[in-house]
Amino acid sequence: MAIDLAKARDFIYRQGTLFERALFAWLFDEGSLERVHHIILCYKNPDAGFGHGMEHDLKAPDSNPLALEYLLGVMKHTEMPAGALLNGTADWVEGQMKADGSLRNPPQTRDYPLAPWWQEAGGQTLPDSIVGNLIRFDRATPSLVEKTKRWALANHSPESIMANEWLFMAYHAFDFFFAIDDLPGLDDLRGATIDNIVACARAAPDNQVDSLFVFAPYPDSLIAKALPAGLLDRFLDQLGARQQEEGHWRDQHDLPQWFPMTTINALLALRRHGRL
C-alpha cells in the first residue's frame, strides 16, 4: 500500500501538539527550524532544564530528566541542530546527579499527571542516554562525562545488556557506549549492545517494528549492516503496511498521545530507506 503523506499531515495537524506540528513541517514541508527551536524553548525553564510535558508521560512544569532525555532523543534522531537550545543544560544535569551518578527527580513531578510506570521513581533516573546525546551535541562537560562513565561501569555489563528483551530499551546502552571512545571494556560493551539489538529485532512483534529505526536510521547504519539478510526489508514492509486509515501509525502500547510522534518517526524511516 502506498504511503499517504497528505493523510499523515492531516492527522498530525488534527492531533499533534504545537511542537509535533512544527517538527513535521520542518521535516516534510520545508518548515522553519527557527520556529521549532522557539517552540522547544517554551519547554525550557530558567534552570536550563526542560519540563512542561515535553515528554507525554510526565506533565509537571518542573525541569526533569525524562523531558530532557526525550528531547535529546528527538533531536538526535531527526538530526536537528542544537543551536542555543542546550546552553547550560549539562550543568543542570550534573546538578541532578546523586553521589552514585543516578538522577534525582523533583518531588513535584508526582503532583501532576504521571504515567503509572513512572510513579515509583517520579521520572527517569538513568543518566546514560542523556549524557551520551549531550556528548553528540558537544554539550557535555568533562566532569559530567566522567561521572556517567563511573555510573555506566557500575550498572552496565555485557551480560546485563544482553539480558534486555525489549528492542526499544536498547537505547540506554546504544546512546552512551557509541558516544564515547574511552572506557574499560568498551569494545565488549558495544559488541553486546549490537548483539542485543539484533536479537531483540529478530524477536520483535509487528507492533514494535518502528523501534528498529532508532538504531538503523539509514541503510548504511552500523545496526542496519549487522542485521540478518532480509530482516531490514521485512521491517520496512511491515512499517509501510501499518499506516492507519486516518493517516497515522499506532505506537506499540496503543496510546493515542504517542500516535503523532510515532507517525513522524515512521515517515522519517520510510523516507530515509527509500520507501517514501
Coordinates of C-alpha atoms in Angstrom, one line a residue:
M1 CA 0.0 0.0 0.0
A2 CA 1.3 3.4 -0.9
I3 CA 2.1 5.8 1.9
D4 CA -0.4 8.7 2.1
L5 CA 1.7 11.7 3.2
A6 CA -1.3 14.0 2.9
K7 CA -3.4 11.9 5.3
A8 CA -0.4 11.8 7.7
R9 CA -0.1 15.5 7.6
D10 CA -3.9 15.9 8.3
F11 CA -3.6 13.6 11.3
I12 CA -0.6 15.5 12.8
Y13 CA -2.3 18.8 12.4
R14 CA -5.5 17.5 14.0
Q15 CA -4.0 15.5 16.9
G16 CA -0.4 16.7 17.3
T17 CA 1.0 19.2 19.8
L18 CA 2.3 22.5 18.6
F19 CA 5.8 21.1 18.8
E20 CA 4.9 18.0 16.8
R21 CA 3.2 20.1 14.1
A22 CA 6.2 22.3 13.8
L23 CA 8.6 19.3 13.7
F24 CA 6.5 17.7 11.0
A25 CA 6.6 20.9 9.0
W26 CA 10.4 21.2 9.3
L27 CA 11.0 17.6 8.3
F28 CA 8.5 17.2 5.5
D29 CA 7.2 20.6 4.3
E30 CA 10.3 22.8 4.3
G31 CA 9.1 24.5 7.5
S32 CA 11.2 26.7 9.7
L33 CA 13.8 25.2 12.0
E34 CA 13.9 28.5 13.9
R35 CA 10.2 28.1 14.7
V36 CA 10.8 24.6 16.0
H37 CA 13.6 26.0 18.3
H38 CA 11.3 28.8 19.5
I39 CA 8.7 26.2 20.5
I40 CA 11.2 24.0 22.2
L41 CA 12.4 26.9 24.3
C42 CA 8.8 27.2 25.7
Y43 CA 9.5 23.9 27.4
K44 CA 12.8 25.2 28.9
N45 CA 13.0 26.5 32.4
P46 CA 15.3 29.2 33.8
D47 CA 17.4 26.5 35.4
A48 CA 18.3 25.3 31.9
G49 CA 16.3 22.0 32.3
F50 CA 13.2 21.1 30.4
G51 CA 9.7 20.2 31.6
H52 CA 6.0 21.3 30.9
G53 CA 5.0 17.9 29.4
M54 CA 7.8 17.9 26.8
E55 CA 7.5 14.1 27.2
H56 CA 3.9 13.0 27.2
D57 CA 4.2 10.6 30.2
L58 CA 5.2 13.4 32.7
K59 CA 3.3 16.7 32.7
A60 CA 5.0 18.5 35.6
P61 CA 6.2 22.0 34.7
D62 CA 9.4 21.5 36.7
S63 CA 12.6 20.5 35.0
N64 CA 13.0 16.7 35.0
P65 CA 15.4 14.2 33.4
L66 CA 12.7 12.5 31.4
A67 CA 11.8 15.6 29.5
L68 CA 15.4 16.2 28.5
E69 CA 16.0 12.6 27.6
Y70 CA 13.1 12.7 25.2
L71 CA 14.1 16.0 23.7
L72 CA 17.6 14.8 23.1
G73 CA 16.4 11.6 21.5
V74 CA 14.2 13.5 19.1
M75 CA 17.0 15.9 18.2
K76 CA 19.4 13.1 17.6
H77 CA 17.0 11.1 15.5
T78 CA 15.8 14.0 13.4
E79 CA 19.4 15.4 13.1
M80 CA 18.2 18.7 14.5
P81 CA 21.0 21.3 15.0
A82 CA 21.1 22.3 18.7
G83 CA 21.8 26.0 18.3
A84 CA 21.4 27.6 21.7
L85 CA 18.7 25.1 22.9
L86 CA 21.1 23.2 25.2
N87 CA 23.0 26.1 26.7
G88 CA 23.5 25.4 30.4
T89 CA 21.8 22.1 30.3
A90 CA 24.8 19.9 31.1
D91 CA 25.3 21.9 34.3
W92 CA 21.6 21.3 35.1
V93 CA 22.1 17.5 34.6
E94 CA 25.2 17.5 36.8
G95 CA 23.2 19.3 39.5
Q96 CA 20.6 16.5 39.5
M97 CA 23.2 13.8 39.9
K98 CA 23.3 11.8 43.1
A99 CA 26.6 10.5 44.5
D100 CA 26.2 7.3 42.5
G101 CA 25.6 9.1 39.2
S102 CA 21.9 8.4 39.0
L103 CA 19.5 11.3 38.5
R104 CA 17.0 12.7 41.0
N105 CA 13.6 13.9 40.0
P106 CA 11.8 16.9 41.7
P107 CA 9.2 15.6 44.1
Q108 CA 6.6 17.8 42.5
T109 CA 6.5 15.5 39.4
R110 CA 4.0 13.4 41.4
D111 CA 1.7 16.4 41.9
Y112 CA 0.9 16.4 38.1
P113 CA -0.3 13.7 35.7
L114 CA 2.3 11.0 35.5
A115 CA 2.2 7.7 33.7
P116 CA 1.9 4.8 36.2
W117 CA 5.2 3.2 35.1
W118 CA 7.0 6.3 36.4
Q119 CA 5.2 6.6 39.7
E120 CA 7.8 4.9 41.9
A121 CA 10.8 6.9 40.7
G122 CA 8.9 10.1 39.7
G123 CA 10.6 10.0 36.3
Q124 CA 13.8 8.9 34.7
T125 CA 16.8 8.2 36.9
L126 CA 19.3 6.7 34.4
P127 CA 21.9 9.2 33.0
D128 CA 23.3 7.2 30.1
S129 CA 21.2 8.2 27.2
I130 CA 21.0 11.8 28.3
V131 CA 24.8 12.2 28.7
G132 CA 25.5 10.2 25.6
N133 CA 23.4 12.5 23.5
L134 CA 24.8 15.7 25.2
I135 CA 28.2 14.3 24.1
R136 CA 26.9 14.0 20.5
F137 CA 25.8 17.6 20.6
D138 CA 29.1 18.7 22.1
R139 CA 27.3 20.0 25.2
A140 CA 28.6 17.6 27.9
T141 CA 31.1 18.9 30.4
P142 CA 34.2 16.6 31.2
S143 CA 33.1 16.2 34.8
L144 CA 29.6 15.1 33.7
V145 CA 31.1 12.5 31.3
E146 CA 33.4 11.1 33.9
K147 CA 30.6 10.7 36.5
T148 CA 28.5 9.0 33.9
K149 CA 31.3 6.6 32.9
R150 CA 31.6 5.6 36.5
W151 CA 27.8 5.0 36.7
A152 CA 27.9 3.0 33.5
L153 CA 30.7 0.7 34.7
A154 CA 28.7 0.1 37.9
N155 CA 25.4 -0.5 36.1
H156 CA 26.1 -2.0 32.7
S157 CA 28.0 -5.1 31.7
P158 CA 27.9 -7.2 28.5
E159 CA 25.7 -9.7 30.5
S160 CA 23.2 -7.1 31.7
I161 CA 23.0 -5.6 28.2
M162 CA 22.3 -9.0 26.6
A163 CA 19.6 -9.6 29.2
N164 CA 17.4 -6.9 27.7
E165 CA 14.4 -8.3 25.8
W166 CA 12.7 -5.2 24.6
L167 CA 14.0 -3.6 21.5
F168 CA 13.1 -0.1 22.4
M169 CA 15.0 -0.2 25.7
A170 CA 18.3 -0.9 24.0
Y171 CA 18.6 2.9 23.6
H172 CA 20.2 3.2 27.0
A173 CA 23.4 1.3 26.1
F174 CA 23.4 2.4 22.5
D175 CA 23.2 6.1 23.2
F176 CA 26.0 6.1 25.7
F177 CA 28.5 3.5 24.5
F178 CA 28.5 4.7 20.9
A179 CA 29.0 8.3 22.0
I180 CA 32.2 7.7 24.0
D181 CA 35.6 6.4 22.9
D182 CA 37.4 5.7 26.2
L183 CA 36.2 3.2 28.7
P184 CA 37.5 -0.1 30.1
G185 CA 35.8 -2.9 28.2
L186 CA 34.2 -0.6 25.7
D187 CA 34.5 -2.9 22.7
D188 CA 32.8 -5.7 24.7
L189 CA 30.0 -3.3 25.8
R190 CA 29.5 -2.1 22.2
G191 CA 29.5 -5.7 20.9
A192 CA 26.9 -6.7 23.4
T193 CA 24.8 -3.7 22.5
I194 CA 24.8 -4.6 18.8
D195 CA 24.1 -8.3 19.5
N196 CA 21.2 -7.4 21.8
I197 CA 19.6 -5.1 19.3
V198 CA 19.9 -7.8 16.6
A199 CA 18.4 -10.4 19.0
C200 CA 15.6 -8.1 20.0
A201 CA 14.9 -7.3 16.4
R202 CA 14.7 -10.9 15.5
A203 CA 12.1 -11.5 18.2
A204 CA 10.2 -8.2 17.9
P205 CA 6.4 -8.4 17.3
D206 CA 4.9 -6.5 14.4
N207 CA 3.8 -3.6 16.6
Q208 CA 7.4 -2.8 17.6
V209 CA 9.0 -2.6 14.1
D210 CA 9.3 1.2 14.3
S211 CA 11.7 0.9 17.2
L212 CA 14.4 -0.6 15.0
F213 CA 14.9 2.6 13.1
V214 CA 16.1 4.5 16.1
F215 CA 19.2 2.3 15.8
A216 CA 19.2 1.8 12.0
P217 CA 18.1 5.2 10.6
Y218 CA 19.8 4.7 7.2
P219 CA 20.6 1.7 5.1
D220 CA 24.3 2.1 5.8
S221 CA 23.9 2.5 9.6
L222 CA 26.0 0.2 11.8
I223 CA 23.0 -1.7 13.1
A224 CA 21.4 -2.0 9.6
K225 CA 24.6 -3.7 8.4
A226 CA 24.6 -6.0 11.4
L227 CA 21.0 -7.3 10.8
P228 CA 20.5 -10.7 9.2
A229 CA 19.8 -10.6 5.4
G230 CA 16.2 -9.7 4.7
L231 CA 15.3 -8.5 8.2
L232 CA 15.5 -4.8 7.5
D233 CA 13.4 -5.1 4.3
R234 CA 10.8 -7.1 6.3
F235 CA 10.6 -4.4 8.9
L236 CA 10.2 -1.8 6.3
D237 CA 7.4 -3.7 4.6
Q238 CA 5.6 -4.1 7.9
L239 CA 6.1 -0.4 8.8
G240 CA 4.8 0.7 5.5
A241 CA 1.7 -1.5 5.9
R242 CA 0.9 -0.1 9.3
Q243 CA -0.4 3.3 8.3
Q244 CA -4.0 3.6 9.6
E245 CA -7.0 4.8 7.6
E246 CA -6.8 8.1 9.5
G247 CA -3.3 8.6 8.3
H248 CA -1.3 7.8 11.4
W249 CA 0.8 5.0 12.8
R250 CA 0.0 3.5 16.2
D251 CA 2.6 3.3 18.9
Q252 CA 3.4 -0.1 20.4
H253 CA 1.4 0.5 23.5
D254 CA -1.6 1.9 21.5
L255 CA -1.5 5.2 23.4
P256 CA -3.1 7.9 21.3
Q257 CA -0.9 10.7 22.7
W258 CA 2.1 9.0 21.1
F259 CA 0.5 8.5 17.6
P260 CA 1.7 11.8 16.2
M261 CA 5.4 11.3 17.1
T262 CA 5.2 7.6 16.1
T263 CA 3.8 8.8 12.7
I264 CA 6.7 11.3 12.3
N265 CA 9.2 8.6 13.1
A266 CA 7.6 6.1 10.7
L267 CA 7.6 8.6 7.8
L268 CA 11.2 9.6 8.5
A269 CA 12.3 5.9 8.5
L270 CA 10.5 5.2 5.3
R271 CA 11.9 8.2 3.5
R272 CA 15.5 7.5 4.7
H273 CA 15.2 3.9 3.4
G274 CA 13.8 4.9 0.0
R275 CA 10.2 3.9 0.7
L276 CA 8.6 7.4 0.6

